[in-house]
């Protein structure tokens, strides 16, 4: 049995967790900086770094305490070293290296996106073992967050192949920009999700763009511009817009594309199951729609619990466990890599 302490500081959550054997969450502590950044309408990197410095030690100590463990119980420390904001990443990496050195504990560097994917393996005892749907590779995973939108074939616990990618905005970024345009504020995803429940998803026809000749790639800047044009057009004519209809129609357009491309990729690559990962995987309509359309094609479906969709330390510990078992340890030269790619070593 291996207990991994996962540390995550790539953006605006300071998080640490202890996970056993890459699956069982023993503790999970998340300090979110969202209220601080809300004042500025988005994440301010310098402020994020400062907040991480102030909170990281407390968050790690609490993760150990909640797990009822000491450093002797920890087999490895896993830390996000990219992709993300360089300042925030450096706080996590430096802290992890300092502890690894001082306590003589193995260190593992984790790719944040691979961490999101590994959230699919987490369980936390809130379901009984018989009803737990245990996820195992291979499967096709849609990773959609504030910075990334990829369709990834998960060949094994540490083997990934990118099948599709966005050519411009990430899905979460489109949610955040549209939310700002209709006056919902930051972070936009959950707010659009909530308002869309009161609107008609078929009220306005926004484009569902395909790009180039890859049937699995995405483009969200067209949908976003169409929403902005619609809002400007209405403002110029002095017409009142139904914000709930705009939110619902935009969300439906994005989700149709995300789901159709992922299900098609799973079928074309002969996968048995699809999974969701990343902050946008918390979207209620995306979860429902992916499940429906995947199951209609005879595919299995899995998504992490809501708390493990957005940034957290447990997913980093889960990914770190598999790197640790594969013997891929980091040394004290580990550095932040802000543009780290999936599968890059
Ligand atoms: O994975 P995450 O916490 O951070 C990144 O790695 O980017 O994802 C944050 C993104 C934001 O763009 C946020 O608006 C979006 O995920 N998000 C959602 C929902 N919850 C978070 N998007 C749509 N619906 C949601 N319920
Ligand atoms: Zn993330």
Coordinates of C-alpha atoms and ligand atoms in Angstrom, one line a residue:
X1 CA 0.0 0.0 0.0
X2 CA 1.3 3.4 -0.9
X3 CA 0.1 6.7 0.5
X4 CA 0.8 9.7 -1.8
X5 CA 0.6 13.3 -0.7
X6 CA -0.6 15.3 -3.8
X7 CA 0.1 19.1 -4.0
X8 CA -1.7 21.4 -6.5
X9 CA -1.0 25.1 -7.0
X10 CA -1.1 25.6 -10.8
X11 CA -3.8 28.3 -10.8
X12 CA -6.2 29.6 -8.2
X13 CA -6.6 26.7 -5.8
X14 CA -4.1 25.8 -3.1
X15 CA -4.7 22.1 -2.6
X16 CA -3.2 19.1 -0.9
X17 CA -4.6 15.5 -0.4
X18 CA -3.5 12.1 0.8
X19 CA -4.6 9.2 -1.5
X20 CA -4.0 5.5 -0.9
X21 CA -3.0 3.4 -3.9
X22 CA -4.1 6.0 -6.4
X23 CA -7.8 5.5 -5.6
X24 CA -8.9 6.0 -2.0
X25 CA -9.0 9.6 -0.9
X26 CA -8.0 9.8 2.8
X27 CA -8.0 13.6 3.0
X28 CA -8.6 16.4 0.6
X29 CA -8.0 20.0 1.5
X30 CA -8.8 22.8 -1.0
X31 CA -8.3 26.5 -0.3
X32 CA -9.9 28.3 -3.2
X33 CA -8.8 31.9 -4.1
X34 CA -11.9 32.5 -6.1
X35 CA -13.3 35.2 -3.8
X36 CA -10.0 37.2 -4.0
X37 CA -9.8 37.0 -7.8
X38 CA -13.6 37.8 -8.2
X39 CA -12.7 41.4 -7.4
X40 CA -10.6 41.6 -10.6
X41 CA -13.0 39.5 -12.9
X42 CA -10.3 36.8 -13.4
X43 CA -7.2 35.2 -12.0
X44 CA -4.3 37.7 -11.3
X45 CA -1.2 35.6 -11.4
X46 CA 0.9 37.7 -9.0
X47 CA -1.9 37.7 -6.4
X48 CA -2.4 33.9 -6.9
X49 CA 1.3 33.3 -6.2
X50 CA 1.1 35.4 -3.0
X51 CA -2.0 33.6 -1.8
X52 CA -0.3 30.2 -2.5
X53 CA 2.7 31.3 -0.4
X54 CA 0.5 32.3 2.5
X55 CA -1.7 29.1 2.5
X56 CA 0.4 26.2 1.2
X57 CA 1.9 25.1 4.6
X58 CA -1.4 25.3 6.3
X59 CA -3.1 23.3 3.6
X60 CA -0.5 20.6 3.6
X61 CA -0.5 20.3 7.4
X62 CA -4.3 20.0 7.4
X63 CA -4.2 17.3 4.7
X64 CA -1.8 15.2 6.9
X65 CA -3.9 15.9 10.0
X66 CA -7.2 15.0 8.4
X67 CA -5.6 11.8 7.2
X68 CA -4.4 11.2 10.8
X69 CA -0.9 10.6 9.4
X70 CA 2.7 11.9 10.0
X71 CA 5.4 12.2 7.4
X72 CA 6.5 8.6 8.2
X73 CA 3.2 7.4 6.6
X74 CA 3.8 9.2 3.3
X75 CA 5.5 7.1 0.6
X76 CA 5.9 9.8 -2.0
X77 CA 5.1 13.5 -2.6
X78 CA 3.4 14.3 -5.9
X79 CA 3.3 17.9 -7.2
X80 CA 1.9 19.6 -10.2
X81 CA 4.8 21.0 -12.2
X82 CA 2.9 22.1 -15.3
X83 CA 1.0 23.3 -17.2
X84 CA -0.2 26.4 -15.5
X85 CA 0.9 29.8 -14.3
X86 CA 4.6 29.9 -13.6
X87 CA 4.6 31.7 -10.3
X88 CA 1.8 29.6 -8.7
X89 CA 3.5 26.4 -10.0
X90 CA 6.8 27.3 -8.5
X91 CA 5.3 27.7 -5.0
X92 CA 4.0 24.1 -5.1
X93 CA 7.2 22.7 -6.7
X94 CA 9.5 24.5 -4.2
X95 CA 7.5 23.4 -1.3
X96 CA 7.3 19.8 -2.4
X97 CA 11.1 19.7 -3.0
X98 CA 11.8 21.2 0.4
X99 CA 9.7 18.6 2.2
X100 CA 11.1 15.8 0.0
X101 CA 14.6 16.8 0.9
X102 CA 14.1 17.5 4.6
X103 CA 12.1 14.4 5.2
X104 CA 13.8 12.2 2.7
X105 CA 10.6 11.2 0.8
X106 CA 10.6 10.4 -2.9
X107 CA 9.3 13.2 -5.2
X108 CA 7.1 12.8 -8.3
X109 CA 6.3 15.6 -10.8
X110 CA 2.8 15.4 -12.2
X111 CA 1.2 16.9 -15.3
X112 CA -1.9 18.8 -14.3
X113 CA -4.0 17.6 -17.2
X114 CA -3.0 13.9 -16.5
X115 CA -4.1 14.7 -12.9
X116 CA -7.5 15.7 -14.1
X117 CA -7.8 12.5 -16.0
X118 CA -6.8 10.4 -13.0
X119 CA -9.6 12.0 -11.0
X120 CA -11.7 9.3 -12.6
X121 CA -10.0 6.7 -10.4
X122 CA -10.8 8.4 -7.1
X123 CA -13.2 7.0 -4.6
X124 CA -13.8 8.3 -1.1
X125 CA -15.9 5.8 0.8
X126 CA -19.1 7.9 0.2
X127 CA -20.4 5.0 -1.9
X128 CA -20.2 1.4 -0.8
X129 CA -17.7 -0.8 -2.6
X130 CA -20.4 -2.8 -4.4
X131 CA -21.9 0.3 -6.1
X132 CA -18.6 1.9 -7.0
X133 CA -17.9 2.1 -10.7
X134 CA -14.1 1.4 -10.8
X135 CA -12.6 3.0 -13.9
X136 CA -9.7 1.3 -15.7
X137 CA -7.9 2.2 -19.0
X138 CA -8.3 2.0 -21.9
X139 CA -11.0 4.6 -22.5
X140 CA -11.6 7.9 -24.4
X141 CA -11.5 10.9 -22.1
X142 CA -12.7 14.4 -22.8
X143 CA -10.6 16.9 -20.8
X144 CA -12.2 20.3 -20.7
X145 CA -11.0 23.0 -18.3
X146 CA -10.3 26.7 -18.2
X147 CA -7.1 26.3 -20.1
X148 CA -7.5 23.0 -22.1
X149 CA -9.9 21.1 -24.3
X150 CA -8.6 17.8 -25.5
X151 CA -9.9 14.4 -26.4
X152 CA -7.3 11.9 -25.0
X153 CA -7.1 8.2 -25.5
X154 CA -6.0 6.8 -22.2
X155 CA -4.1 3.7 -23.2
X156 CA -2.8 2.9 -19.7
X157 CA -2.5 4.7 -16.3
X158 CA 0.5 6.7 -17.5
X159 CA 0.1 6.4 -21.3
X160 CA -1.9 9.1 -23.2
X161 CA -2.5 9.8 -26.9
X162 CA -4.1 13.1 -27.9
X163 CA -6.8 12.5 -30.5
X164 CA -8.4 15.9 -30.7
X165 CA -7.6 19.5 -29.5
X166 CA -9.0 23.0 -29.6
X167 CA -7.7 25.3 -32.3
X168 CA -8.4 28.5 -30.2
X169 CA -10.3 28.9 -26.9
X170 CA -10.7 26.2 -24.3
X171 CA -14.3 25.2 -23.5
X172 CA -14.1 26.6 -19.9
X173 CA -12.6 29.9 -21.3
X174 CA -15.6 30.2 -23.6
X175 CA -18.0 29.7 -20.6
X176 CA -16.0 32.3 -18.7
X177 CA -16.1 34.9 -21.5
X178 CA -19.8 34.4 -22.3
X179 CA -20.6 34.7 -18.6
X180 CA -18.8 38.0 -18.5
X181 CA -20.6 39.2 -21.6
X182 CA -24.0 38.5 -20.0
X183 CA -23.0 40.1 -16.7
X184 CA -22.6 36.9 -14.6
X185 CA -19.0 37.5 -13.5
X186 CA -16.1 35.1 -12.7
X187 CA -15.9 32.1 -12.6
X188 CA -18.5 31.9 -15.4
X189 CA -18.9 28.1 -15.9
X190 CA -21.0 27.3 -12.8
X191 CA -23.0 30.5 -13.3
X192 CA -23.9 29.8 -16.9
X193 CA -24.7 26.2 -15.9
X194 CA -27.2 27.5 -13.3
X195 CA -28.8 30.2 -15.4
X196 CA -29.1 27.9 -18.4
X197 CA -31.5 25.7 -16.4
X198 CA -34.1 28.5 -16.6
X199 CA -33.6 29.0 -20.4
X200 CA -34.6 27.4 -23.6
X201 CA -31.5 25.7 -25.3
X202 CA -33.2 25.9 -28.7
X203 CA -34.1 29.6 -28.5
X204 CA -31.1 30.8 -30.4
X205 CA -29.1 28.8 -33.0
X206 CA -25.4 29.3 -32.3
X207 CA -22.9 27.6 -34.7
X208 CA -21.5 24.2 -34.0
X209 CA -18.1 24.6 -35.7
X210 CA -15.9 21.8 -37.0
X211 CA -12.3 22.7 -37.8
X212 CA -10.1 21.7 -40.7
X213 CA -10.3 18.0 -41.6
X214 CA -10.0 16.5 -38.1
X215 CA -13.4 15.3 -36.9
X216 CA -12.2 15.4 -33.3
X217 CA -10.8 18.9 -33.0
X218 CA -12.7 21.9 -31.6
X219 CA -13.1 25.6 -32.1
X220 CA -15.0 27.7 -29.6
X221 CA -14.1 31.2 -30.6
X222 CA -16.8 31.1 -33.3
X223 CA -19.5 30.2 -30.8
X224 CA -18.2 32.9 -28.4
X225 CA -18.2 35.6 -31.2
X226 CA -21.7 34.5 -32.3
X227 CA -22.9 35.1 -28.7
X228 CA -21.2 38.5 -28.5
X229 CA -22.6 39.5 -31.9
X230 CA -26.1 38.5 -30.8
X231 CA -25.8 40.6 -27.6
X232 CA -24.4 43.6 -29.6
X233 CA -27.1 43.3 -32.2
X234 CA -29.8 43.3 -29.6
X235 CA -28.3 46.2 -27.7
X236 CA -28.1 48.3 -31.0
X237 CA -31.8 47.6 -31.7
X238 CA -32.6 48.5 -28.0
X239 CA -34.0 45.0 -27.6
X240 CA -34.1 43.2 -24.2
X241 CA -32.3 39.9 -24.3
X242 CA -33.4 36.8 -22.4
X243 CA -30.1 36.0 -20.6
X244 CA -31.2 32.5 -19.6
X245 CA -32.0 31.7 -23.2
X246 CA -28.6 33.0 -24.3
X247 CA -26.9 30.9 -21.6
X248 CA -28.9 27.8 -22.4
X249 CA -28.4 28.1 -26.2
X250 CA -24.7 28.8 -25.9
X251 CA -24.2 25.9 -23.4
X252 CA -26.1 23.5 -25.7
X253 CA -23.9 24.4 -28.7
X254 CA -20.7 23.8 -26.8
X255 CA -21.9 20.6 -25.3
X256 CA -23.2 19.2 -28.5
X257 CA -19.7 19.5 -30.0
X258 CA -17.8 18.2 -27.0
X259 CA -20.1 15.2 -26.7
X260 CA -20.4 14.3 -30.4
X261 CA -16.6 14.5 -31.0
X262 CA -15.8 12.4 -28.0
X263 CA -18.3 9.7 -28.7
X264 CA -17.2 9.5 -32.3
X265 CA -13.6 9.2 -31.3
X266 CA -14.4 6.4 -28.8
X267 CA -16.3 4.5 -31.6
X268 CA -13.6 5.1 -34.2
X269 CA -10.8 4.0 -31.9
X270 CA -12.8 1.0 -30.7
X271 CA -13.0 2.0 -27.0
X272 CA -15.5 0.5 -24.6
X273 CA -16.0 3.6 -22.5
X274 CA -15.8 7.4 -22.3
X275 CA -14.9 9.6 -19.3
X276 CA -14.9 13.3 -18.4
X277 CA -12.2 15.3 -16.7
X278 CA -11.4 19.0 -15.9
X279 CA -13.5 21.8 -14.5
X280 CA -16.1 21.8 -17.3
X281 CA -16.8 18.2 -16.4
X282 CA -18.7 19.7 -13.4
X283 CA -21.3 21.0 -15.9
X284 CA -24.6 19.2 -15.2
X285 CA -25.8 19.2 -18.8
X286 CA -22.4 17.9 -20.1
X287 CA -22.5 15.0 -17.5
X288 CA -26.1 14.1 -18.5
X289 CA -25.6 14.5 -22.3
X290 CA -22.4 12.5 -22.4
X291 CA -23.9 9.7 -20.4
X292 CA -27.0 9.5 -22.6
X293 CA -25.2 9.7 -25.9
X294 CA -22.4 7.3 -24.9
X295 CA -24.8 4.7 -23.5
X296 CA -27.0 5.0 -26.6
X297 CA -24.0 3.8 -28.6
X298 CA -23.3 1.0 -26.1
X299 CA -20.3 2.8 -24.5
X300 CA -19.7 2.8 -20.7
X301 CA -19.5 6.3 -19.1
X302 CA -17.6 7.6 -16.1
X303 CA -17.1 11.0 -14.5
X304 CA -15.4 12.1 -11.3
X305 CA -17.4 13.3 -8.3
X306 CA -18.0 17.1 -8.6
X307 CA -15.4 18.0 -6.0
X308 CA -12.7 16.1 -8.0
X309 CA -13.5 17.8 -11.4
X310 CA -12.2 21.2 -10.5
X311 CA -8.6 21.6 -9.3
X312 CA -7.6 19.5 -6.2
X313 CA -4.7 17.6 -4.7
X314 CA -6.3 14.2 -4.8
X315 CA -6.2 13.9 -8.6
X316 CA -2.5 14.9 -8.4
X317 CA -1.9 12.2 -5.8
X318 CA -3.7 9.6 -8.0
X319 CA -1.6 10.5 -11.1
X320 CA 1.5 10.6 -8.9
X321 CA 0.9 7.1 -7.6
X322 CA 1.0 5.6 -11.1
X323 CA 4.2 7.6 -12.0
X324 CA 5.7 6.4 -8.6
X325 CA 4.8 2.8 -9.4
X326 CA 6.4 3.2 -12.8
X327 CA 9.6 4.3 -11.1
X328 CA 9.5 7.8 -12.6
X329 CA 10.8 9.9 -9.7
X330 CA 11.8 13.5 -9.9
X331 CA 15.0 15.0 -8.4
X332 CA 15.6 18.3 -6.7
X333 CA 16.1 20.0 -10.1
X334 CA 12.4 19.6 -10.8
X335 CA 11.2 22.9 -12.2
X336 CA 7.9 24.4 -13.2
X337 CA 7.0 23.9 -16.9
X338 CA 4.2 26.3 -17.7
X339 CA 3.4 24.9 -21.2
X340 CA 3.9 21.2 -20.3
X341 CA 2.1 18.9 -22.8
X342 CA 0.1 15.7 -22.1
X343 CA 2.4 12.7 -22.2
X344 CA 5.5 14.9 -22.2
X345 CA 8.3 13.5 -19.9
Ligands
LIG1 O1 -9.9 22.5 -14.1 P1 -10.2 23.8 -13.5 O2 -10.6 24.0 -12.1 O3 -9.0 24.8 -13.8 C1 -8.2 24.7 -14.9 O4 -7.3 23.7 -15.0 O5 -8.5 25.5 -15.8 O6 -11.3 24.4 -14.5 C2 -11.9 25.7 -14.4 C3 -12.8 25.9 -15.5 C4 -13.3 27.4 -15.6 O7 -13.2 27.8 -16.9 C5 -14.8 27.2 -15.1 O8 -15.6 28.2 -15.6 C6 -15.1 25.8 -15.6 O9 -14.0 25.1 -15.4 N1 -16.3 25.3 -14.9 C7 -17.4 25.0 -15.5 C8 -18.3 24.5 -14.5 N2 -17.6 24.5 -13.3 C9 -16.3 24.9 -13.6 N3 -17.8 25.1 -16.8 C10 -19.1 24.8 -17.0 N4 -20.0 24.4 -16.1 C11 -19.6 24.2 -14.8 N5 -20.5 23.8 -13.9
LIG2 ZN1 -7.3 22.2 -13.8

